[in-house]
mmCIF file of N, CA and C in Angstrom:
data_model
loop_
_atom_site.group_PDB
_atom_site.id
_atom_site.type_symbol
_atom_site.label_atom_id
_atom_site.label_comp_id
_atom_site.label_asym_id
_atom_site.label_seq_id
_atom_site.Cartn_x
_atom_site.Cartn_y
_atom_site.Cartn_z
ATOM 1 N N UNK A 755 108.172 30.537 98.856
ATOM 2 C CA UNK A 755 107.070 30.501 97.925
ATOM 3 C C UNK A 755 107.623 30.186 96.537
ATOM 4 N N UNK A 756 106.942 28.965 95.924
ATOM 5 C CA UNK A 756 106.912 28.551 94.796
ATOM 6 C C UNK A 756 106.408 29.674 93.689
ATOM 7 N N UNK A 757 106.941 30.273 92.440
ATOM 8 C CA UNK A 757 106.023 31.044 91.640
ATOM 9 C C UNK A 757 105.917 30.155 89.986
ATOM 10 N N UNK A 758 104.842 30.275 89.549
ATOM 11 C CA UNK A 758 104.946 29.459 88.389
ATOM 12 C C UNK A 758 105.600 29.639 87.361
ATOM 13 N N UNK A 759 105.870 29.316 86.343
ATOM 14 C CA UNK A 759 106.646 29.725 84.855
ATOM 15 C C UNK A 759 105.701 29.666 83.795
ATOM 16 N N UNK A 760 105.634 30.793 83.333
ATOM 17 C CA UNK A 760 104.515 31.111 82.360
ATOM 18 C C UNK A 760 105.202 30.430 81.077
ATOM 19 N N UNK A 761 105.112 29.552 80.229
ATOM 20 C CA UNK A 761 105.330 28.663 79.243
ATOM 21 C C UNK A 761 105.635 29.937 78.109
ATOM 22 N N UNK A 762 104.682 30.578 78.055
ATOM 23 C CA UNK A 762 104.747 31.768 76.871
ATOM 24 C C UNK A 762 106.042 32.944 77.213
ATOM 25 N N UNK A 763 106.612 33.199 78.422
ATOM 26 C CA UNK A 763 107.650 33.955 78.557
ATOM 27 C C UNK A 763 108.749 33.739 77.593
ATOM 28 N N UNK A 764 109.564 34.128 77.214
ATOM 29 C CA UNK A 764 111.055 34.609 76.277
ATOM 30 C C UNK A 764 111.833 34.886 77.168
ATOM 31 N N UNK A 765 113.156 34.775 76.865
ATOM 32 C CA UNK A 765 114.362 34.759 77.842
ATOM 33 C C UNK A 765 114.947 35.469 76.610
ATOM 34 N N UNK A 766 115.403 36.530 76.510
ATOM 35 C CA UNK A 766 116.336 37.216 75.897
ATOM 36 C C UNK A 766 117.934 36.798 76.231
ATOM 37 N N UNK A 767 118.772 36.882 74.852
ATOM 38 C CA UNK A 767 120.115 36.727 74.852
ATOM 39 C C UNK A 767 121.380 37.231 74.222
ATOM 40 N N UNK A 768 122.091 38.025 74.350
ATOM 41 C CA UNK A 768 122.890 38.476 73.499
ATOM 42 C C UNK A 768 124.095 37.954 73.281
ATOM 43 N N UNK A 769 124.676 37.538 72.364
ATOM 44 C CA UNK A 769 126.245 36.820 71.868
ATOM 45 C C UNK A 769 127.030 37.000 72.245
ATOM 46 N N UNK A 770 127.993 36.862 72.611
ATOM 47 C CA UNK A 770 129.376 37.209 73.413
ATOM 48 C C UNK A 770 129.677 38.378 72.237
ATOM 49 N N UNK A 771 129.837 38.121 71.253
ATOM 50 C CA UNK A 771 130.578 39.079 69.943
ATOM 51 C C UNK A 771 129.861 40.168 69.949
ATOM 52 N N UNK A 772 128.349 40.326 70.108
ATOM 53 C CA UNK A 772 127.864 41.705 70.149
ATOM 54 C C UNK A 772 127.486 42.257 71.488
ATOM 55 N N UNK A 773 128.087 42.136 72.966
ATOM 56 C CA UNK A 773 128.045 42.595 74.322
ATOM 57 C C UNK A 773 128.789 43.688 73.930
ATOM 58 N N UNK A 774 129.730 43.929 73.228
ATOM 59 C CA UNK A 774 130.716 45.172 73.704
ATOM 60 C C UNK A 774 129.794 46.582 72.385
ATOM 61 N N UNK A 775 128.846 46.382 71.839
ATOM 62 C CA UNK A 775 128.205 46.939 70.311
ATOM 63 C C UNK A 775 127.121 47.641 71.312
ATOM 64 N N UNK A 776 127.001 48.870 70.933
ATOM 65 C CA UNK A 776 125.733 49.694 71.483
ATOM 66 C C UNK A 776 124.605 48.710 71.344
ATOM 67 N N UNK A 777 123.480 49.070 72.110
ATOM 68 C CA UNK A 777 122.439 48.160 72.683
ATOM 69 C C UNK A 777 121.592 48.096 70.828
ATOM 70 N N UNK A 778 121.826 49.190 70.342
ATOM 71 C CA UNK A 778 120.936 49.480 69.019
ATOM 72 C C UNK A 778 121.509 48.386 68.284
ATOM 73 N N UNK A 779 122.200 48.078 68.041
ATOM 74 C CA UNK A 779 123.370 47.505 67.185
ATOM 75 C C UNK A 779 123.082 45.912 67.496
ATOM 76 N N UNK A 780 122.949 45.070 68.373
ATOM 77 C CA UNK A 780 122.930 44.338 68.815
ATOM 78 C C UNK A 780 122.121 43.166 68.875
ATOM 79 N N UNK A 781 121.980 42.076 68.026
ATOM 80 C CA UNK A 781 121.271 40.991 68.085
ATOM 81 C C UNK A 781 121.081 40.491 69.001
ATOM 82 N N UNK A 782 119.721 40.678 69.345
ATOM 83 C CA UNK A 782 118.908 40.122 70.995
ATOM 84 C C UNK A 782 118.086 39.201 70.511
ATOM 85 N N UNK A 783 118.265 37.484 70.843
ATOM 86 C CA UNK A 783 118.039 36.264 70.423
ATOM 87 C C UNK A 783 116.831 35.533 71.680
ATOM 88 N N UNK A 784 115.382 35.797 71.320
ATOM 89 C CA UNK A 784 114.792 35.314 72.097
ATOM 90 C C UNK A 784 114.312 33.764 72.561
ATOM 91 N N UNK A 785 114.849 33.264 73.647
ATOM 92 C CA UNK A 785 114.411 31.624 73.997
ATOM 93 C C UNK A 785 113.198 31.459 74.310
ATOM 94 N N UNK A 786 112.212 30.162 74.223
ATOM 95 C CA UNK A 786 111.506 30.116 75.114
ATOM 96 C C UNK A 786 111.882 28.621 75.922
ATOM 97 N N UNK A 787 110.715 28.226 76.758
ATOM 98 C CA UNK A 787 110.766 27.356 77.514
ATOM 99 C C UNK A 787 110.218 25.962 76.722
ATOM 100 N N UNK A 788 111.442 24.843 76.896
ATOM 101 C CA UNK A 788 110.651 23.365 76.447
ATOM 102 C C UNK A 788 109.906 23.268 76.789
ATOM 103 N N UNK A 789 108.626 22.193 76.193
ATOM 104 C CA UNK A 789 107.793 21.420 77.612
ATOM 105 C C UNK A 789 108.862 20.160 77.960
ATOM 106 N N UNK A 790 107.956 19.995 78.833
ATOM 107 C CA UNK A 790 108.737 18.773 80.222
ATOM 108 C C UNK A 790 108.780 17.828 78.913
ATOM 109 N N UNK A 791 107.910 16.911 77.971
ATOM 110 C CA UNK A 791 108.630 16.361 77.213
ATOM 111 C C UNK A 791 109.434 16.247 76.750
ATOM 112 N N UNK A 792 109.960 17.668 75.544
ATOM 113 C CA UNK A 792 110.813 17.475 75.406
ATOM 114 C C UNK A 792 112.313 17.804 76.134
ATOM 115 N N UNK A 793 112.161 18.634 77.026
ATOM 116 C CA UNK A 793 113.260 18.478 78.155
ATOM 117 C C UNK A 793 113.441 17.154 78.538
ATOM 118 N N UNK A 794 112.783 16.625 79.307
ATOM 119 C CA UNK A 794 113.549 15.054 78.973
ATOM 120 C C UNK A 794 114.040 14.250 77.763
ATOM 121 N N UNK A 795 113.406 14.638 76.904
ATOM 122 C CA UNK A 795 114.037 13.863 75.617
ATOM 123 C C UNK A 795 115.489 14.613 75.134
ATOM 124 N N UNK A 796 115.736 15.976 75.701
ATOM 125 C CA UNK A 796 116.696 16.327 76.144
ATOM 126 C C UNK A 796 118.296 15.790 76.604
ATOM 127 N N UNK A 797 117.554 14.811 77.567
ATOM 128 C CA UNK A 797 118.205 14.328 79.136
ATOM 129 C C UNK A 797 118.712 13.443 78.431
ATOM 130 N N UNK A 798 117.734 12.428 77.454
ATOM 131 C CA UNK A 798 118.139 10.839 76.842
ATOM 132 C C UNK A 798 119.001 11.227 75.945
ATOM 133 N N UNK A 799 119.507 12.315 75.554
ATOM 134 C CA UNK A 799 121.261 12.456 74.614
ATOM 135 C C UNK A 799 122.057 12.611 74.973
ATOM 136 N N UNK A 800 122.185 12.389 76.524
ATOM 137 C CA UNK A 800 123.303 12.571 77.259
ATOM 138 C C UNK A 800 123.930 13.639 77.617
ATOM 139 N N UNK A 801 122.818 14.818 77.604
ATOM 140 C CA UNK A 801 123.059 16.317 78.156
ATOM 141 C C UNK A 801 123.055 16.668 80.031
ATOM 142 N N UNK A 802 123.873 17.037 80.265
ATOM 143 C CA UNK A 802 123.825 17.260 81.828
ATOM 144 C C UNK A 802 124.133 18.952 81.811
ATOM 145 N N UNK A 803 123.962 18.962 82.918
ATOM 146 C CA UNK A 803 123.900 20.305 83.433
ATOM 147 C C UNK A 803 125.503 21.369 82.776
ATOM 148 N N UNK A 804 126.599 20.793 82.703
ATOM 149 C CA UNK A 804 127.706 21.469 81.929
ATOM 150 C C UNK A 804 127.552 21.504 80.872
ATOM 151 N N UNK A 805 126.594 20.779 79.826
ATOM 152 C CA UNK A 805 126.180 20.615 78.351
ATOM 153 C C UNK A 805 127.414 19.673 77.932
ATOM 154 N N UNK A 806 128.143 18.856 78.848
ATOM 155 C CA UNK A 806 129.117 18.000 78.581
ATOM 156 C C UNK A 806 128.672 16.271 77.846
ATOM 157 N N UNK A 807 128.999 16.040 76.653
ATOM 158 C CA UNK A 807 128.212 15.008 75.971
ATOM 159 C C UNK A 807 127.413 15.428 75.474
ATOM 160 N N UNK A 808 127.117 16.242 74.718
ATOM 161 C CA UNK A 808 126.429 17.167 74.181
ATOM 162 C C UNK A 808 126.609 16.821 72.498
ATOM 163 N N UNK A 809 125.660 16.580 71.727
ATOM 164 C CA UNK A 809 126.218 16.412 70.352
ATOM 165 C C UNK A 809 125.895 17.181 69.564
ATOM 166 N N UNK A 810 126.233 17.540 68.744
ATOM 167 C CA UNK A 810 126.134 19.254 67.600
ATOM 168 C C UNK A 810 124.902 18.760 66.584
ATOM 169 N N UNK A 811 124.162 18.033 66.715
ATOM 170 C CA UNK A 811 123.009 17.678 66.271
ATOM 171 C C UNK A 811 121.633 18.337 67.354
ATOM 172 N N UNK A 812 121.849 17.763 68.517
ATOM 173 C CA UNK A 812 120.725 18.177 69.561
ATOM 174 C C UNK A 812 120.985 19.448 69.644
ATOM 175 N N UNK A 813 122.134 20.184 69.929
ATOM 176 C CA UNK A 813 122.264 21.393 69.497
ATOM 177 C C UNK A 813 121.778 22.299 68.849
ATOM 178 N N UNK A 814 121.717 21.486 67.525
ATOM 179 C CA UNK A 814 121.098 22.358 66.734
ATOM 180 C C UNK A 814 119.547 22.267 66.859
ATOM 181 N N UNK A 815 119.056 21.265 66.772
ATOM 182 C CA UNK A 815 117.448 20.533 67.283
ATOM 183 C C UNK A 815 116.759 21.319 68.095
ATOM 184 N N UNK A 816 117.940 21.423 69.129
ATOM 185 C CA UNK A 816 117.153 22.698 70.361
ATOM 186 C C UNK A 816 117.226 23.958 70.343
ATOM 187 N N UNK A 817 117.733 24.299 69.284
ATOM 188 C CA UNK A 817 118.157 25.727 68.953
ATOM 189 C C UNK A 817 116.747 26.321 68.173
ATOM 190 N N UNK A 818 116.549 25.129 67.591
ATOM 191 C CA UNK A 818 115.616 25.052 66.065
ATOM 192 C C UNK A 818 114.066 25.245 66.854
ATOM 193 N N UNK A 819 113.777 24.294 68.136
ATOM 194 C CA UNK A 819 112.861 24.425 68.691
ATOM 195 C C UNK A 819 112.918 25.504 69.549
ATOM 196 N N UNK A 820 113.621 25.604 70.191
ATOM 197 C CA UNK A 820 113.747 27.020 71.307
ATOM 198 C C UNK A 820 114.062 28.093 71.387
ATOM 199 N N UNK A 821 114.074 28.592 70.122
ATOM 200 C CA UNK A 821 114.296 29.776 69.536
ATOM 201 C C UNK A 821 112.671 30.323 68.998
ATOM 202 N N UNK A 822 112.457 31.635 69.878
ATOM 203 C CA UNK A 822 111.087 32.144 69.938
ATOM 204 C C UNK A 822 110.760 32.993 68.638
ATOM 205 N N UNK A 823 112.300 33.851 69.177
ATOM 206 C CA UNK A 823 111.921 34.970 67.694
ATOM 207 C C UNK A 823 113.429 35.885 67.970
ATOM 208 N N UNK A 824 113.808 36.847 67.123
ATOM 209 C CA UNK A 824 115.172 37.821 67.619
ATOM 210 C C UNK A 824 114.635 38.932 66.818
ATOM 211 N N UNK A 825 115.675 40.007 67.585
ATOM 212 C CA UNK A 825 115.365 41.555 67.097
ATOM 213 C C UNK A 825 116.653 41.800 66.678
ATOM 214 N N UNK A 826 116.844 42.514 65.618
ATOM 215 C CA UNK A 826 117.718 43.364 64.945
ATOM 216 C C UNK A 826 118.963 42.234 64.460
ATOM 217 N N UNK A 827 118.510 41.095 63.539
ATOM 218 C CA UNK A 827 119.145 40.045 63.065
ATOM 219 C C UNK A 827 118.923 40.601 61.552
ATOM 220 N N UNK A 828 119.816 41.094 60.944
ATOM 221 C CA UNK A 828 119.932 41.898 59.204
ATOM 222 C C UNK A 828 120.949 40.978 58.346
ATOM 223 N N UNK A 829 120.402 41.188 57.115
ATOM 224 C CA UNK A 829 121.799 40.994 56.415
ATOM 225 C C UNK A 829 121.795 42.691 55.138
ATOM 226 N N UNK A 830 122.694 42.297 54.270
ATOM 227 C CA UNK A 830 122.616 43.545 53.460
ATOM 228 C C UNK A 830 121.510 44.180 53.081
ATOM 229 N N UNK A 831 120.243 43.538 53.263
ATOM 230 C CA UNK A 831 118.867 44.193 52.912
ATOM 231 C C UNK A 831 118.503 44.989 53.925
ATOM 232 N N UNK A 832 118.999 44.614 54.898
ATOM 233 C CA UNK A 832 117.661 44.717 56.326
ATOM 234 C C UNK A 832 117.641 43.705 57.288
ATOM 235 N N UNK A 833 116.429 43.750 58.039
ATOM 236 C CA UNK A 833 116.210 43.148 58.825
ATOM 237 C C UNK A 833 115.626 41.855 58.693
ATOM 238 N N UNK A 834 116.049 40.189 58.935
ATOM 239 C CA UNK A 834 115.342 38.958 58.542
ATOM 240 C C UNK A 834 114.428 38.988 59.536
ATOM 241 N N UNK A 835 113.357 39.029 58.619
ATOM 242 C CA UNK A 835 111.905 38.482 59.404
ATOM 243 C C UNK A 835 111.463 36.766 60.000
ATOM 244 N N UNK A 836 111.808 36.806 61.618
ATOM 245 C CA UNK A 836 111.501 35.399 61.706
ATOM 246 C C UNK A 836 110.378 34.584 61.438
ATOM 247 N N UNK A 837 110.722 33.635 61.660
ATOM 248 C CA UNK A 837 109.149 32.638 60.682
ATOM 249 C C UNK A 837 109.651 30.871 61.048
ATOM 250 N N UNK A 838 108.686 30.351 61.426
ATOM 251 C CA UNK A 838 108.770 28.989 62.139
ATOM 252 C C UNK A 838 107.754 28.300 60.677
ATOM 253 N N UNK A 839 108.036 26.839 60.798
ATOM 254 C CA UNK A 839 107.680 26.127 60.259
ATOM 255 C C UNK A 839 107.391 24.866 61.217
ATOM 256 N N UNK A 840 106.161 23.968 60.630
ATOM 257 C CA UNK A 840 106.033 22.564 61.657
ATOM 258 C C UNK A 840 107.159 21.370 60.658
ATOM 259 N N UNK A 841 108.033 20.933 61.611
ATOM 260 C CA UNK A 841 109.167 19.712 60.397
ATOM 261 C C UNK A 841 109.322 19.045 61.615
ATOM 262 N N UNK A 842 110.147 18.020 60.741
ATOM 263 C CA UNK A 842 110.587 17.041 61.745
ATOM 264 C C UNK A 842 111.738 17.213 62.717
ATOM 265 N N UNK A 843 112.292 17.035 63.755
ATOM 266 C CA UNK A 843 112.989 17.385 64.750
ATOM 267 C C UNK A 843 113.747 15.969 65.336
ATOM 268 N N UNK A 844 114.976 15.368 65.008
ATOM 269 C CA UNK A 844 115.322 14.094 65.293
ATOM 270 C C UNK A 844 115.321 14.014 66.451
ATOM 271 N N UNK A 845 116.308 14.963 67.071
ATOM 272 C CA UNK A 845 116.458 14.281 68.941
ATOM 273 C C UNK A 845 114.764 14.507 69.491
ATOM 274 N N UNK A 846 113.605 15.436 69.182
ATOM 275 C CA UNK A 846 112.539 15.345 70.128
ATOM 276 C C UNK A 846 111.766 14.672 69.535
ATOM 277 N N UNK A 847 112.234 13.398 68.211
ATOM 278 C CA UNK A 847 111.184 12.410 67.509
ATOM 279 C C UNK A 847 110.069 12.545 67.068
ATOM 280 N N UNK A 848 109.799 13.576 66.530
ATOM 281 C CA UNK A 848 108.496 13.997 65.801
ATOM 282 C C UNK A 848 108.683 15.543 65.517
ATOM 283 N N UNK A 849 107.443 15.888 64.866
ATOM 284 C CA UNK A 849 107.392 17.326 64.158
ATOM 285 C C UNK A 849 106.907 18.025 65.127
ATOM 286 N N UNK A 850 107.778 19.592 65.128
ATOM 287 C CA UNK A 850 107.673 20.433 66.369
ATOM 288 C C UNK A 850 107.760 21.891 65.339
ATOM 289 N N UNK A 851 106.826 22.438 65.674
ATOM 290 C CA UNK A 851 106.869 23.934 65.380
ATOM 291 C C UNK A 851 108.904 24.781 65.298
ATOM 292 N N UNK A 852 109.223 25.282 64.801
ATOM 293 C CA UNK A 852 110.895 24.964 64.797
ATOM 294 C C UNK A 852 110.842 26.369 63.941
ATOM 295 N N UNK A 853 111.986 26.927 64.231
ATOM 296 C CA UNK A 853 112.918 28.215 63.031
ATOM 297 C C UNK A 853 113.158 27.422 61.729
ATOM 298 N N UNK A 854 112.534 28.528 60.720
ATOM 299 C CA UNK A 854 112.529 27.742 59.180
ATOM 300 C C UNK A 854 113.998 27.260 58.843
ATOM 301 N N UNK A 855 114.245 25.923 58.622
ATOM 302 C CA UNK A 855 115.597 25.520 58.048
ATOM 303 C C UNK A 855 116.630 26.965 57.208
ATOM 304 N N UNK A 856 115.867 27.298 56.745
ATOM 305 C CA UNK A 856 116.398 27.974 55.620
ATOM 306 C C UNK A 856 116.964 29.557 56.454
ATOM 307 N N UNK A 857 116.279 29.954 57.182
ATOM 308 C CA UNK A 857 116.165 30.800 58.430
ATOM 309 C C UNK A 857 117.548 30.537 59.442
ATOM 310 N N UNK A 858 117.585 29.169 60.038
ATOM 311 C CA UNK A 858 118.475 28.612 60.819
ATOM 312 C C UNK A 858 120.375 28.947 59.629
ATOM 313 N N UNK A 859 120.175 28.362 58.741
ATOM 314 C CA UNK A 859 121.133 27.975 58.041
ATOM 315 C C UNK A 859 121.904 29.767 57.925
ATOM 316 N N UNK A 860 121.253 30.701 58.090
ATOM 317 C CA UNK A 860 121.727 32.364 57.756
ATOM 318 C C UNK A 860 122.761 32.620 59.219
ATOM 319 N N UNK A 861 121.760 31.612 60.252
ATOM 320 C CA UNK A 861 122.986 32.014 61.681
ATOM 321 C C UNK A 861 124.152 31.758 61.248
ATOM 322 N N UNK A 862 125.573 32.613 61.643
ATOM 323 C CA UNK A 862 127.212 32.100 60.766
ATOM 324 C C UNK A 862 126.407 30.782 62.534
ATOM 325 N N UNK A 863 127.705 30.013 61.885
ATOM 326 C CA UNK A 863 128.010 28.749 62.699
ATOM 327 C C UNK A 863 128.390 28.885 63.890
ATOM 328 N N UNK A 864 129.344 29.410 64.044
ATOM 329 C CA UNK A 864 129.880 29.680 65.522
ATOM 330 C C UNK A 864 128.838 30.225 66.384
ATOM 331 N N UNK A 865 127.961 31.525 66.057
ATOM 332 C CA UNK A 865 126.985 31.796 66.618
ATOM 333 C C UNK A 865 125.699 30.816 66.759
ATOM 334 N N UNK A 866 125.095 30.110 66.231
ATOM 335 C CA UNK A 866 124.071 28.517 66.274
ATOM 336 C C UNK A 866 124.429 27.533 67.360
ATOM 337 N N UNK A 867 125.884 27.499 67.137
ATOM 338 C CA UNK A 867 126.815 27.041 68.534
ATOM 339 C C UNK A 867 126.754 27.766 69.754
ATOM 340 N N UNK A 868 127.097 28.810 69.618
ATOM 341 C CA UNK A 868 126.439 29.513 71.244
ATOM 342 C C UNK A 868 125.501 29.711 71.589
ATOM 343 N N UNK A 869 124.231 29.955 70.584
ATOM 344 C CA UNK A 869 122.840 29.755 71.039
ATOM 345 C C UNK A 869 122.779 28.786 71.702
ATOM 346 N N UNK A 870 122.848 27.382 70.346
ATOM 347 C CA UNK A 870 122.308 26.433 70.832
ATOM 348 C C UNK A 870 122.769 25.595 72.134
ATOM 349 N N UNK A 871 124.057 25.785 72.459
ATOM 350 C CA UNK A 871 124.938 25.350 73.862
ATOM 351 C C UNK A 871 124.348 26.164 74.917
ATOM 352 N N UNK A 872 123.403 27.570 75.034
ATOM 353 C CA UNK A 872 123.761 28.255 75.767
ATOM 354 C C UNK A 872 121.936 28.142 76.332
ATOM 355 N N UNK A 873 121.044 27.588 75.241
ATOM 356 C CA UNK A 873 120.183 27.775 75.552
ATOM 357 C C UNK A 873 119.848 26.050 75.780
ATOM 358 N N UNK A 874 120.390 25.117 75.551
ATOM 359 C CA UNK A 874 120.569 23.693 76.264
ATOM 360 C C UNK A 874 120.918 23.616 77.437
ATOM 361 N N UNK A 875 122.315 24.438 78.154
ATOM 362 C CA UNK A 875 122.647 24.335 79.384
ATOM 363 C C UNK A 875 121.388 25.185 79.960
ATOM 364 N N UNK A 876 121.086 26.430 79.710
ATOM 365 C CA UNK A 876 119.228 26.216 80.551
ATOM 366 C C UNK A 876 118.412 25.361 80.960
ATOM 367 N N UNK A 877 118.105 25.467 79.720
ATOM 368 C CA UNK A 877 116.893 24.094 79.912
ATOM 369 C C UNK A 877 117.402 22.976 80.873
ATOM 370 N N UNK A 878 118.566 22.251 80.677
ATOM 371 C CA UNK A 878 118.929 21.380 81.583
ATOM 372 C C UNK A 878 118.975 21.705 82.959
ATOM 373 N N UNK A 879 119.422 23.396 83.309
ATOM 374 C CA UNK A 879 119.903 23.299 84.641
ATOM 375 C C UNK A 879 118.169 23.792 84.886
ATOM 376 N N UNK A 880 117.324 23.885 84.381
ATOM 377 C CA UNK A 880 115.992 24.790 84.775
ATOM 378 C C UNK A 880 115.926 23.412 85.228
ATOM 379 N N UNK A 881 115.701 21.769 84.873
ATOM 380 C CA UNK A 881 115.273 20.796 85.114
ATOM 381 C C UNK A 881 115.843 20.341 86.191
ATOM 382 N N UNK A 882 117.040 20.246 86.560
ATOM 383 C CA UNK A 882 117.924 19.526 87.582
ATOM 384 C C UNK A 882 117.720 20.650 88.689
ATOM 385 N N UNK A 883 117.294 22.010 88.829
ATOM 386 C CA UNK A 883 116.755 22.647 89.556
ATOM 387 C C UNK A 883 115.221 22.439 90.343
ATOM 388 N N UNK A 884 114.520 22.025 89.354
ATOM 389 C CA UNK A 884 113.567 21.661 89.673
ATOM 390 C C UNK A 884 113.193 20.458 90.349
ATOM 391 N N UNK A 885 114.175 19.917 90.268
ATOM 392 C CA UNK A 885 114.247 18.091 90.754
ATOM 393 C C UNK A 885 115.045 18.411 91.931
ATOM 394 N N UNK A 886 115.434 19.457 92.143
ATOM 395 C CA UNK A 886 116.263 19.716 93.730
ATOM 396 C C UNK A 886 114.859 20.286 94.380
ATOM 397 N N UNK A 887 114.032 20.939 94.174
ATOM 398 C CA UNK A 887 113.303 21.898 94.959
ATOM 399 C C UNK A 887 112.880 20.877 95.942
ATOM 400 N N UNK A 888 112.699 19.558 95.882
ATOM 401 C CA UNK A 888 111.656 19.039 96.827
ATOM 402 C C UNK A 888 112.854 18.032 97.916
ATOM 403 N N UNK A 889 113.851 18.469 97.605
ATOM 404 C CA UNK A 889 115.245 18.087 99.009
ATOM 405 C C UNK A 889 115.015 18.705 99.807
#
């Protein structure tokens, strides 16, 4: 039995750097699901299932779009309140609802990099999964 994928679900994620940090402590980074558009527009940058050919632009693009919302992301104040904006998005060629630039730019780097690698190799293998079901 086939079950459907509710579009509105979140995929929770935690960083390699904060797995070993009590659960309180811990930045939990919520994904959601592309649509099939832009998952293929995905495909046309030369992303495969290892995220091999992968360029630190789409990376970030898909990070920007597929990033739902996170819990317990602070800096010296407190807690940053997430907040999306509609902008332009190069690899999915038009304006997409997206994490505010300004928002994105607070992730340190290395971490934007593991999101965004970690939540690309999803999406890709959710697709190349799906294109097996009917073998």
């Amino acid at each position: 039995m086939v079950f459907a994928i509710n579009p509105e679900d979140t995929t929770p994620y935690v960083c390699e750097c904060d797995r070993k940090l009590d659960e309180d402590k811990q930045t939990v980074w919520h994904f959601r699901s592309l649509s099939v558009q832009d998952s293929d527009l995905l495909q046309t940058v030369g992303v495969n299932v290892s995220g091999k050919g992968l360029k630190e632009g789409a990376i970030l693009d898909a990070l920007a779009v597929g990033l739902a919302s996170w819990d317990n992301f602070c800096d010296e104040n407190g807690p940053i309140e997430f907040e999306t904006e509609k902008r332009h998005i190069p690899t999915f060629k038009g304006k997409r609802t997206a994490v505010k630039e300004s928002l994105l730019r607070r992730i340190p780097a290395g971490v934007r990099m593991e999101l965004g690698l970690q939540f690309v190799i999803a999406q890709v293998a959710d697709q190349h999964d799906e294109g097996d079901a009917g073998n």
